[in-house]
mmCIF file of C-alpha atoms in Angstrom:
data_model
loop_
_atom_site.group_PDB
_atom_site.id
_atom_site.type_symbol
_atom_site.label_atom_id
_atom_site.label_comp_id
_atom_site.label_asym_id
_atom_site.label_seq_id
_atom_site.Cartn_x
_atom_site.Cartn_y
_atom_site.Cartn_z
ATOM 1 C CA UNK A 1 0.000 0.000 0.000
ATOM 2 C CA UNK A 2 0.943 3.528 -0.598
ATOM 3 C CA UNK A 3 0.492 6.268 1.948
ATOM 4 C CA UNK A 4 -1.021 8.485 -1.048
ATOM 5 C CA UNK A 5 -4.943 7.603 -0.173
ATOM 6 C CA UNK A 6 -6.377 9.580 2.276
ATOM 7 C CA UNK A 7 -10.036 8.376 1.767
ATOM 8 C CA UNK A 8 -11.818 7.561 4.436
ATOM 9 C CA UNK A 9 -13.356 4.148 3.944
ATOM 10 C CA UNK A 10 -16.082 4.865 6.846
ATOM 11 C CA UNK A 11 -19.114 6.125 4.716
ATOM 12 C CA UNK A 12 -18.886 3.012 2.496
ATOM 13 C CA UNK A 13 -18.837 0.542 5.267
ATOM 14 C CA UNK A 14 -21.824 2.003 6.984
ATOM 15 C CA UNK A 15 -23.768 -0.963 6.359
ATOM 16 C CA UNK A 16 -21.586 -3.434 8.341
ATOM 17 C CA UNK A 17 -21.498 -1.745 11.763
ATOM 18 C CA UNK A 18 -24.213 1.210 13.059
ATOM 19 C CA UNK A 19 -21.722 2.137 15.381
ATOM 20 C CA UNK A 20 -18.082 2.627 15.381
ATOM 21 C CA UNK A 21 -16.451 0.315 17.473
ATOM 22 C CA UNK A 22 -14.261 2.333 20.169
ATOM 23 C CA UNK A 23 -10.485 2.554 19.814
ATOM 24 C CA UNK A 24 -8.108 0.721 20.884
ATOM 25 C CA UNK A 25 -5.539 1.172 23.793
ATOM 26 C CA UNK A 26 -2.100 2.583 23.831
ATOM 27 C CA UNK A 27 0.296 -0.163 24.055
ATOM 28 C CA UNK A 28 4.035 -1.144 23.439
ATOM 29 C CA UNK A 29 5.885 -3.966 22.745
ATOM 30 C CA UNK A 30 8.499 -6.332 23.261
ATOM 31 C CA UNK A 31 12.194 -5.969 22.945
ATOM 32 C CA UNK A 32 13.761 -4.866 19.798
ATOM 33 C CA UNK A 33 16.929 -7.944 18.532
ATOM 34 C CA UNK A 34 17.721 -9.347 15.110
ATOM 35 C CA UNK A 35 17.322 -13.432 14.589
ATOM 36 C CA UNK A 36 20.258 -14.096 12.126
ATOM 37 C CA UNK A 37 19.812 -17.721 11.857
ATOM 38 C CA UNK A 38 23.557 -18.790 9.486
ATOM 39 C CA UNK A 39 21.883 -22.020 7.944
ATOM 40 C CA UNK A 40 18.575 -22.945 6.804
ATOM 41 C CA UNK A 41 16.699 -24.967 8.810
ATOM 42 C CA UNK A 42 13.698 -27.438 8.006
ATOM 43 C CA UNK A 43 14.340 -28.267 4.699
ATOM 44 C CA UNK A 44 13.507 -24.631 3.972
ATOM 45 C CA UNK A 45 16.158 -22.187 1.818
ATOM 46 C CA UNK A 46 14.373 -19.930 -0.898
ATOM 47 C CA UNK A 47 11.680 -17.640 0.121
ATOM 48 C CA UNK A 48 9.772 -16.442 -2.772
ATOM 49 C CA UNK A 49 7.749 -12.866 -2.365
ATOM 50 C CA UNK A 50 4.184 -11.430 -3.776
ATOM 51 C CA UNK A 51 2.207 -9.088 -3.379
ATOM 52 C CA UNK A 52 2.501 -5.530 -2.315
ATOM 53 C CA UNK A 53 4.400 -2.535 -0.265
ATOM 54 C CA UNK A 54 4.214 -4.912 3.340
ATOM 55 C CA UNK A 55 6.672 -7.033 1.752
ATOM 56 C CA UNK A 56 8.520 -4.855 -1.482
ATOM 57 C CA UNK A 57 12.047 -4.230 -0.608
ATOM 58 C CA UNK A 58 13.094 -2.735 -4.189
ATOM 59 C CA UNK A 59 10.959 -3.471 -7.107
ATOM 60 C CA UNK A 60 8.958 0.044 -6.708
ATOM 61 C CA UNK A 61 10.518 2.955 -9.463
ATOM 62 C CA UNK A 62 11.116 6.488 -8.704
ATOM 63 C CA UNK A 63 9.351 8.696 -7.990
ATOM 64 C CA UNK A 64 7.670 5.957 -5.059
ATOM 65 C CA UNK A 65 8.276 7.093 -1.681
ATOM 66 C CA UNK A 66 10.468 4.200 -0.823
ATOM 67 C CA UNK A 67 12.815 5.468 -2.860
ATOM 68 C CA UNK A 68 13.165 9.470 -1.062
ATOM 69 C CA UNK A 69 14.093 10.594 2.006
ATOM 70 C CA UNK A 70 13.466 9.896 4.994
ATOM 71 C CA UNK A 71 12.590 6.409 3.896
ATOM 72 C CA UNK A 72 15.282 4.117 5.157
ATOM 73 C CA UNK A 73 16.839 6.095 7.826
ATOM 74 C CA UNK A 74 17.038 2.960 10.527
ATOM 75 C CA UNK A 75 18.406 0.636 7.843
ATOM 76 C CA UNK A 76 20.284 0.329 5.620
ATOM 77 C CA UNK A 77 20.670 4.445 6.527
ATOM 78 C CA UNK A 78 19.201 5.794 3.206
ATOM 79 C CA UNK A 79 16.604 5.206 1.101
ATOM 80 C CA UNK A 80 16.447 2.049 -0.900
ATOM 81 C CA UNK A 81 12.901 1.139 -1.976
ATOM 82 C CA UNK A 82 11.852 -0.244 1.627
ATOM 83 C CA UNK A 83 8.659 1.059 2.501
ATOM 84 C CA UNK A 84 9.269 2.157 6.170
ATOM 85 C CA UNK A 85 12.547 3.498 8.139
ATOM 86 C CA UNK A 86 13.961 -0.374 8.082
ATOM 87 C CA UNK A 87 13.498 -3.632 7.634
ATOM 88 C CA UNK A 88 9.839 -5.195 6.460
ATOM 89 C CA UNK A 89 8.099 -7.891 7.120
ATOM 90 C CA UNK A 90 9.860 -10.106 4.272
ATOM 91 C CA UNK A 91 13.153 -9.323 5.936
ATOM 92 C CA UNK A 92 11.889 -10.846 9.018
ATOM 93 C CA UNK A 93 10.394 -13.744 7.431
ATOM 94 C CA UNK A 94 13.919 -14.388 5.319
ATOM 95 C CA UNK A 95 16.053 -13.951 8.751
ATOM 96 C CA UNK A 96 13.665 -16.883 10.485
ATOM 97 C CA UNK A 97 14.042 -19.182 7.833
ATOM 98 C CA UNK A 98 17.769 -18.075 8.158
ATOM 99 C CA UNK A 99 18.535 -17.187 4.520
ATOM 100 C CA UNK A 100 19.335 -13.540 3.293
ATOM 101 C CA UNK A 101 16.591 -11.375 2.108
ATOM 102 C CA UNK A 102 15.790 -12.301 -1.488
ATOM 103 C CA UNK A 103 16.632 -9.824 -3.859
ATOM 104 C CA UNK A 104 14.188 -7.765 -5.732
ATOM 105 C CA UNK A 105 12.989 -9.181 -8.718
ATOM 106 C CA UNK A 106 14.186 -5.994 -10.845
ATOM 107 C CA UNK A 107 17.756 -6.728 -9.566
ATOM 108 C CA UNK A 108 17.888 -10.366 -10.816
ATOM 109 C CA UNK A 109 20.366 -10.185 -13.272
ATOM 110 C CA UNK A 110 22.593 -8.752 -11.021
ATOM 111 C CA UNK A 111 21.685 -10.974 -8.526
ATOM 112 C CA UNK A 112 24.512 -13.792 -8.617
ATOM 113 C CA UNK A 113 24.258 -16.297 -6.478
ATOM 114 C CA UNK A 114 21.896 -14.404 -4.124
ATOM 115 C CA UNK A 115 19.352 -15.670 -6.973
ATOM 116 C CA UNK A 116 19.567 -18.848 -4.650
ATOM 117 C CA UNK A 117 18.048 -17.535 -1.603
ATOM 118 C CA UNK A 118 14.415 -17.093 -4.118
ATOM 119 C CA UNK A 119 13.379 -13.323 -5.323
ATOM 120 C CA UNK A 120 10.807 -11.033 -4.073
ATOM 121 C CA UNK A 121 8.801 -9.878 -6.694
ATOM 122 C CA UNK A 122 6.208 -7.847 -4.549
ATOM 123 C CA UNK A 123 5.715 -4.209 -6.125
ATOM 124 C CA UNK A 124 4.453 -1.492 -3.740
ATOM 125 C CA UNK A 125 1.089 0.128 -4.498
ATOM 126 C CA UNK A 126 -0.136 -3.259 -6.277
ATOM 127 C CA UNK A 127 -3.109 -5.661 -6.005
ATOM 128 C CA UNK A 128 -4.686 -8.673 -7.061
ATOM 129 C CA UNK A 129 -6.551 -6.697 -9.383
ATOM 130 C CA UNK A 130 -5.117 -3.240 -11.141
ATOM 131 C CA UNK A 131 -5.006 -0.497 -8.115
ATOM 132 C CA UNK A 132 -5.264 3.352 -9.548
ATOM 133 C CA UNK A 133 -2.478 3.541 -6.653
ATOM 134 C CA UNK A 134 0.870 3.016 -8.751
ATOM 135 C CA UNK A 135 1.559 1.441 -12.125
ATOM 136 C CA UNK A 136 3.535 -1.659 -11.001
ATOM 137 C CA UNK A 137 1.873 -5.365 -11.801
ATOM 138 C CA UNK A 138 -1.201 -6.892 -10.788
ATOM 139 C CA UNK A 139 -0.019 -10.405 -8.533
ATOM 140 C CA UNK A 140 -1.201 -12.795 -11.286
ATOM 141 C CA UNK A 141 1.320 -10.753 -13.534
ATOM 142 C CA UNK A 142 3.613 -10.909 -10.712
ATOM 143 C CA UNK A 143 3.243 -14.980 -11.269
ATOM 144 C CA UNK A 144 3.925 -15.026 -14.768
ATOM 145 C CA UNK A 145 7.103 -13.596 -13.996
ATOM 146 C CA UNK A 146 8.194 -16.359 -11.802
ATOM 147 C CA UNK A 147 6.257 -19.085 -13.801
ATOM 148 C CA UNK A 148 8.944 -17.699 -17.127
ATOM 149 C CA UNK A 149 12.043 -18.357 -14.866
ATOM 150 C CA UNK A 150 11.044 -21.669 -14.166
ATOM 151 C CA UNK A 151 10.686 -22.326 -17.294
ATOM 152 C CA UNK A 152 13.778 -21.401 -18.419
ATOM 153 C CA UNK A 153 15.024 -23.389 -15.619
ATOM 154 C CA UNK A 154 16.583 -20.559 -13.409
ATOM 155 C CA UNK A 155 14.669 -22.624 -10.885
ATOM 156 C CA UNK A 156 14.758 -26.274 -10.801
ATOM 157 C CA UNK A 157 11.543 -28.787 -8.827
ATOM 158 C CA UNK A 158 14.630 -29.536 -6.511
ATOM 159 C CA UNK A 159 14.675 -26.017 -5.762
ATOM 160 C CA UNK A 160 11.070 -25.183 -5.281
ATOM 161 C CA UNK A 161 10.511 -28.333 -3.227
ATOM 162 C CA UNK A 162 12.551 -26.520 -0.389
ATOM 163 C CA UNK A 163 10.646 -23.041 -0.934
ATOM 164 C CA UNK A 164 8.515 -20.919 0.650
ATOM 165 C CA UNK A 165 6.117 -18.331 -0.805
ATOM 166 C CA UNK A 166 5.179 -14.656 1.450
ATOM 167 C CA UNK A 167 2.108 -13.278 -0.257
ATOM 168 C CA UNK A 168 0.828 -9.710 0.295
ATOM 169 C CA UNK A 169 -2.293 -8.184 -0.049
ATOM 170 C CA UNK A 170 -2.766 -5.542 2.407
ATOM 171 C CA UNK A 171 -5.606 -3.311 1.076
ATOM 172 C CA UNK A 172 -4.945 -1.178 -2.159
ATOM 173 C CA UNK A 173 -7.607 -3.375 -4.369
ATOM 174 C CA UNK A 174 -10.187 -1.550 -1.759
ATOM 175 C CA UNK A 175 -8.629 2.025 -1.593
ATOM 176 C CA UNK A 176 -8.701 1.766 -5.374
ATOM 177 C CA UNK A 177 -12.482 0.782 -5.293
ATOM 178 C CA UNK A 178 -13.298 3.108 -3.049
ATOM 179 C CA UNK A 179 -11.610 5.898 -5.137
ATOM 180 C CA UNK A 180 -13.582 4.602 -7.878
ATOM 181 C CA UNK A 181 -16.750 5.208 -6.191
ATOM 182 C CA UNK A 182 -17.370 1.497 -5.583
ATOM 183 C CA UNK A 183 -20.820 1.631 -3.755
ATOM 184 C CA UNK A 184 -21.550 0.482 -0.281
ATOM 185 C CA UNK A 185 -24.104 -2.174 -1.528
ATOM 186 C CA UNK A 186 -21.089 -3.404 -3.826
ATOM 187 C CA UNK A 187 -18.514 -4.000 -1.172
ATOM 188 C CA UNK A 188 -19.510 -7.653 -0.220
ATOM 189 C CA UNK A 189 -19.596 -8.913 -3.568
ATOM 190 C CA UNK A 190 -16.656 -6.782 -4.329
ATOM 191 C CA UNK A 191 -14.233 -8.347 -1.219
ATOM 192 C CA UNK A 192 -15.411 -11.704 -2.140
ATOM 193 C CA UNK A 193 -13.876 -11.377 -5.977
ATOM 194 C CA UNK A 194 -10.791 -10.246 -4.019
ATOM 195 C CA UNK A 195 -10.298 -13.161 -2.067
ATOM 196 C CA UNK A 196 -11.329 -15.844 -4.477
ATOM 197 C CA UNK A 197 -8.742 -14.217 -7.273
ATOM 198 C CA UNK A 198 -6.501 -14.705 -4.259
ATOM 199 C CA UNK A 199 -7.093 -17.964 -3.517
ATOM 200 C CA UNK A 200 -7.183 -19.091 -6.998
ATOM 201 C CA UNK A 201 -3.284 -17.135 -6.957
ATOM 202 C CA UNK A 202 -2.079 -18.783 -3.728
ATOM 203 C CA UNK A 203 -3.295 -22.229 -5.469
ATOM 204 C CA UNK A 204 -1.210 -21.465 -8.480
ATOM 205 C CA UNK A 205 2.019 -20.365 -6.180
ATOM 206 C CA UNK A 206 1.736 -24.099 -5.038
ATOM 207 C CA UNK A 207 0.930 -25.874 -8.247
ATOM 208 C CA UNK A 208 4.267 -24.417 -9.882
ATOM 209 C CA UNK A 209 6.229 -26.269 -7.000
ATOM 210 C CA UNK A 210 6.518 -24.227 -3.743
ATOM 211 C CA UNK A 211 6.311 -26.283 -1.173
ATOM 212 C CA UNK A 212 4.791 -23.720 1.656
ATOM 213 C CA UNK A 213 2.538 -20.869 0.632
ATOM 214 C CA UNK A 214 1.921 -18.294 3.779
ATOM 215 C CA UNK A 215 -0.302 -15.687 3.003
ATOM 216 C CA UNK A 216 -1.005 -12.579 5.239
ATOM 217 C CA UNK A 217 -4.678 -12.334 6.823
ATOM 218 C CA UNK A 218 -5.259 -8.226 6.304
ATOM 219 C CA UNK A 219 -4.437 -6.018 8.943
ATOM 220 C CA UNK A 220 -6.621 -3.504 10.197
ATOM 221 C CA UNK A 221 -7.093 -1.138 7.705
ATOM 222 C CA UNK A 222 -9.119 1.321 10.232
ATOM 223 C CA UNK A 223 -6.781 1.441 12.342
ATOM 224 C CA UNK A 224 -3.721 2.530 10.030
ATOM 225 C CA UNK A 225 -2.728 6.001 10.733
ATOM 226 C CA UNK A 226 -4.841 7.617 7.552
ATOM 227 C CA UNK A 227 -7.860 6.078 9.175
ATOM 228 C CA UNK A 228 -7.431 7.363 12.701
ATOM 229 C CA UNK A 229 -5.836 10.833 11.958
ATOM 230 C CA UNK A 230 -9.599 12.388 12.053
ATOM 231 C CA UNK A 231 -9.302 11.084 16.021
ATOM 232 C CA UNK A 232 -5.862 12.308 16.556
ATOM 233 C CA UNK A 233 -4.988 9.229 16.323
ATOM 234 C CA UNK A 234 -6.607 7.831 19.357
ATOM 235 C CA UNK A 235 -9.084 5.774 17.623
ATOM 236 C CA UNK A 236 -9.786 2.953 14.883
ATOM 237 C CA UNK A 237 -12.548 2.780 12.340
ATOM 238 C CA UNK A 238 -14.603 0.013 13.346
ATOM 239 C CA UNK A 239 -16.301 -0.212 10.429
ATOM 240 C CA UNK A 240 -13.770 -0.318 8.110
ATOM 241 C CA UNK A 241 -12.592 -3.084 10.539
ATOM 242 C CA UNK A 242 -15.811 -4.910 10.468
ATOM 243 C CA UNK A 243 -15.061 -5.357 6.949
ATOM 244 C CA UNK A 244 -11.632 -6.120 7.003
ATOM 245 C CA UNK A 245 -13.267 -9.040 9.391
ATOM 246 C CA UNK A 246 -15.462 -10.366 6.565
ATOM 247 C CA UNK A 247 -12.275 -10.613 4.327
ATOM 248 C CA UNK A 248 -10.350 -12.258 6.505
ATOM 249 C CA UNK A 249 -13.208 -14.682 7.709
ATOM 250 C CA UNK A 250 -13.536 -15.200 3.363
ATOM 251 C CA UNK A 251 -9.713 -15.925 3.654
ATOM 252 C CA UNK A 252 -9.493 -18.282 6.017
ATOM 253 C CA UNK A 253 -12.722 -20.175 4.039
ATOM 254 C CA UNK A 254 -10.514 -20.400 0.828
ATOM 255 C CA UNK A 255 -7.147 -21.563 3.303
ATOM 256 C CA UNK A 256 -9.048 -23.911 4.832
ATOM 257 C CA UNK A 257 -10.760 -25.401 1.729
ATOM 258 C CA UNK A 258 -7.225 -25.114 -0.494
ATOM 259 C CA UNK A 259 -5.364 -27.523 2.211
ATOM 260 C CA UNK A 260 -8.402 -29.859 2.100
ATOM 261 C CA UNK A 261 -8.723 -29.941 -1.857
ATOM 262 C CA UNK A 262 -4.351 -30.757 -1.833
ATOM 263 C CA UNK A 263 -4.725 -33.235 1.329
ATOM 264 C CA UNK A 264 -1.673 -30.953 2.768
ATOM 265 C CA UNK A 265 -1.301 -27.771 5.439
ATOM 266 C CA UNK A 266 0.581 -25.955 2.360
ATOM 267 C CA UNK A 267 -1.054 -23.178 3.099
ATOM 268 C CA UNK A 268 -0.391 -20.422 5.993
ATOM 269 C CA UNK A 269 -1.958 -17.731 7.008
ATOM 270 C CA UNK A 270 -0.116 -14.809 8.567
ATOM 271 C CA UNK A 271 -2.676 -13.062 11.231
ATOM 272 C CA UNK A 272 -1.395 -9.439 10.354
ATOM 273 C CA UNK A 273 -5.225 -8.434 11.920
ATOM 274 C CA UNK A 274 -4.416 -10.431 15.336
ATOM 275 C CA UNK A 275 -0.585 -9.556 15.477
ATOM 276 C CA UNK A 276 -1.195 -5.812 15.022
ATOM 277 C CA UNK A 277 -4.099 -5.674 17.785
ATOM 278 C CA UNK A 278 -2.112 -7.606 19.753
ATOM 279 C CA UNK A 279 1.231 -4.901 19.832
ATOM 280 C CA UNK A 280 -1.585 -2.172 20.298
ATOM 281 C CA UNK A 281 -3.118 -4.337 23.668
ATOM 282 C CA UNK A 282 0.018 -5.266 25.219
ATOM 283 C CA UNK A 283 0.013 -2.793 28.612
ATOM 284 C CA UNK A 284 2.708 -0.640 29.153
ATOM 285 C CA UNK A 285 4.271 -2.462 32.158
ATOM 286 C CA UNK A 286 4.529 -5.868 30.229
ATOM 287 C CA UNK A 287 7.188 -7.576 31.722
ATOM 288 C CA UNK A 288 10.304 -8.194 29.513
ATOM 289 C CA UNK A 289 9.209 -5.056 27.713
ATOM 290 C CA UNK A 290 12.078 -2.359 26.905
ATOM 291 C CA UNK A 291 11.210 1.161 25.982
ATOM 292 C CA UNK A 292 7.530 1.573 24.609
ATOM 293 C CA UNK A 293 4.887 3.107 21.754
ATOM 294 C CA UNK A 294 3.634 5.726 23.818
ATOM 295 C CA UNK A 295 0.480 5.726 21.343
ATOM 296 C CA UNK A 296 0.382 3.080 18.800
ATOM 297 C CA UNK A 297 -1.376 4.615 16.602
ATOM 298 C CA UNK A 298 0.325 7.855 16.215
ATOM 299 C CA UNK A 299 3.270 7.823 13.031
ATOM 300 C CA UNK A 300 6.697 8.910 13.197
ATOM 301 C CA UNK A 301 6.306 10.507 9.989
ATOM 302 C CA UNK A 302 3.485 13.074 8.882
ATOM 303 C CA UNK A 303 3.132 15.572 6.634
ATOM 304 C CA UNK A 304 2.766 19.020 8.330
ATOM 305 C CA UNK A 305 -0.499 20.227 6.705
ATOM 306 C CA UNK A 306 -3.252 18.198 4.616
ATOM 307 C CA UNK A 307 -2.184 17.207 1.188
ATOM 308 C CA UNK A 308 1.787 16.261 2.459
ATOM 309 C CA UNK A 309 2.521 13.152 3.723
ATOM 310 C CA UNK A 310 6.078 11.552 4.678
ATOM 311 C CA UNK A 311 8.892 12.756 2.258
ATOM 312 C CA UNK A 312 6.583 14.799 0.524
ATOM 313 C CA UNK A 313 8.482 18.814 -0.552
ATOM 314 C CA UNK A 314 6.968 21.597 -1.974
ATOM 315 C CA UNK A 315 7.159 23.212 -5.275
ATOM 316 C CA UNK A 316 10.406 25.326 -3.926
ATOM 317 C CA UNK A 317 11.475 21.947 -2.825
ATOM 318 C CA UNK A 318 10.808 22.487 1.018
ATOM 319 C CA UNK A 319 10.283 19.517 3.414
ATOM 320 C CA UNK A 320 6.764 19.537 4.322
ATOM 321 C CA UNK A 321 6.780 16.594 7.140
ATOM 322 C CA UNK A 322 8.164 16.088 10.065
ATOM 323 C CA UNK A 323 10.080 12.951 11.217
ATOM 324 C CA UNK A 324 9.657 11.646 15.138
ATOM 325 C CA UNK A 325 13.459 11.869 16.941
ATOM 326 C CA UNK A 326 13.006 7.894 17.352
ATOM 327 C CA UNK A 327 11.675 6.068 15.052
ATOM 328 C CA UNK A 328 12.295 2.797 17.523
ATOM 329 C CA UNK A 329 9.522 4.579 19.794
ATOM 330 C CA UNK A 330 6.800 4.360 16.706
ATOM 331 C CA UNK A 331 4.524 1.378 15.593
ATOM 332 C CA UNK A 332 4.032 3.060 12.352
ATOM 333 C CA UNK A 333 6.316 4.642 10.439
ATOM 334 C CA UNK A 334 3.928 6.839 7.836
ATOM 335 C CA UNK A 335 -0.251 6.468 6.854
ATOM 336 C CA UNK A 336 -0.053 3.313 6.067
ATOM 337 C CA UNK A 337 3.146 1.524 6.610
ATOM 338 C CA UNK A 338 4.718 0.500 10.138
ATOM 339 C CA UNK A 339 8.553 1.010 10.795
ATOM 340 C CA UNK A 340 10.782 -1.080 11.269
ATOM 341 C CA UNK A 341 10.860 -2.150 15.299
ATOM 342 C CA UNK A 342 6.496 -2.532 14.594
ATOM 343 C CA UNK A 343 7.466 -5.122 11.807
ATOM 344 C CA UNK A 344 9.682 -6.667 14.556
ATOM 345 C CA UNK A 345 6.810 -6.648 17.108
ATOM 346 C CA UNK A 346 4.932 -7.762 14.618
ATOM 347 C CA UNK A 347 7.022 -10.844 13.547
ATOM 348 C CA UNK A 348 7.622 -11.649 17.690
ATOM 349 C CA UNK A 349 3.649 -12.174 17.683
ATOM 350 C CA UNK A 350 3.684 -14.126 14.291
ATOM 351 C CA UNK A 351 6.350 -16.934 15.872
ATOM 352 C CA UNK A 352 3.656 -19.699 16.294
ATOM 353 C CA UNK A 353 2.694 -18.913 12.903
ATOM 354 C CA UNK A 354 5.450 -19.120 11.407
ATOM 355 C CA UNK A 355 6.340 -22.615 12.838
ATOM 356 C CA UNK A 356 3.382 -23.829 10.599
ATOM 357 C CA UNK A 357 6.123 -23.442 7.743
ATOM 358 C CA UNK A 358 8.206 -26.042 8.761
ATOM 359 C CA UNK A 359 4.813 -28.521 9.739
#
């Protein structure tokens, strides 16, 4: 997702809640330290990436934000196509198989033999459908591209047996419909397309080889910082949650159904929903804790009137945001994305999860 949409999803969701569901606590989270696992472990050592700006860490062209300051402050210390001050969530997933980040797909020729810890081939801004958000490809284009380097053998069935797939889809196929003036009445129908063109793409992820496919369940779109800013930031939209609820509970219909139909647990999912309201819950004096987000909610990077947003300058070429002294003390990092220590809070609550990779 990109931080550009600033639509408030709220009038088209009326019809799932009445009410808005209150906010949700100020919280913090656990300690902040790396996992570098040296070797592989389970039989697992390629991670292959779709999907979208939770999991890019490259493939987005100037002029995305990823690629302008401040993005990528924490690491690697300048900008370099991450969406957030750091390290995403596919970093985190790479480090606990205990393989190096795989390298963005628009890199692979220069890749080496990095090409042998997979490729991510998420683009920022992208859906399962087109998204009016940024011109990159849709994920079943993003398939084709990995379905023409198997077949010209750049991967081998050896290689894809001991593979694991990260898919993405955090939201932009419903900012673009809501942009588009998608009705209210239209949503259901709409979200269930979504999930069954996903589930027909996680199917297809499997049926080329990969052994594991994990796939996120959404997070909650109401209560990313674009959704909340009308609140100061004190308070999600419940009823942009409610239906964030219905495509997860779709989600977890098609998962369930797609490890039946293959007689396997191939397939994952990734609670982004539950790990995110979990880091937002956890009180402030949680043992083990060290330092804390003072409000959850609230990014380290805003623009400093409406219309800016993180790294945005003027026509004089003024900075017109402001950047939080630690980014460490922030869950989020901009609107949309979090930074780098909420991915790591975020992976700490996935750990059980993840296991499921190696079961």
């Amino acid at each position: 997702m990109e931080p550009q949409h600033k639509h408030s999803l709220i009038r088209f969701f009326f019809f799932f809640a009445p009410l808005l569901i209150a906010g949700i606590q100020v919280a913090q989270a656990s300690s902040h330290h790396h996992h570098h696992r040296h070797h592989p472990r389970g039989g697992i050592s390629k991670l292959f990436v779709f999907g979208d700006s939770y999991a890019d860490t490259g493939n987005s062209r100037k002029p995305a934000s990823s690629w302008g300051v401040p993005y990528g402050i924490t690491f690697p210390g300048k900008p370099a196509g991450r969406f957030s001050d750091g390290r995403v969530l596919t970093d985190y997933l790479a480090s606990f198989i205990g393989i190096k980040s795989p390298i963005p797909y628009r890199w692979r020729k220069y890749a080496g033999h990095r090409i042998r810890d997979g490729l991510n081939i998420a683009y920022g801004g992208t859906g399962v459908f087109d998204t009016n958000i940024a011109p990159g490809p849709n994920m079943t284009t993003q398939i084709d591209f990995f379905q023409k380097l198997i077949d010209i053998n750049v991967y081998s069935k050896w290689d894809l047996s001991s593979s694991v797939a990260l898919v993405s889809l955090a939201g932009n196929d419903y900012s673009t419909y809501i942009a588009l003036n998608g009705s209210a009445q239209g949503l259901p129908g709409f979200i269930a397309s979504v999930v069954n063109q996903l589930a027909l793409n996680l199917k297809r992820i499997h049926d080329l080889g990969v052994k594991k496919v994990a796939v996120i369940g959404m997070q909650p779109l109401g209560c990313l910082p674009r959704s909340t800013a009308s609140s100061s930031f004190q308070r999600c939209n419940g009823t942009e949650n409610m239906a964030v609820g219905f495509h997860n509970s779709l989600l977890k219909e098609a998962v369930a159904k797609l490890n039946t139909d293959s007689k396997s647990s191939a397939f994952v999912i990734l609670d982004l929903y539950k790990a995110f309201t979990t880091v937002f819950n956890t009180p402030q004096n949680h043992p083990g804790s060290s330092g804390r987000f003072e409000n959850p909610l609230k990014p380290c990077c805003v623009g400093t009137s409406p219309g800016f947003s993180c790294g945005s300058v003027d026509f004089n070429g003024t900075k017109r945001y402001t950047v939080c002294e630690n980014p460490d003390s922030a869950f989020f990092w901009d609107d949309v994305h979090p930074t780098q220590r909420g991915w790591f809070t975020v992976y700490s609550v996935l750990q059980a999860s993840l296991d499921q990779i190696y079961s």
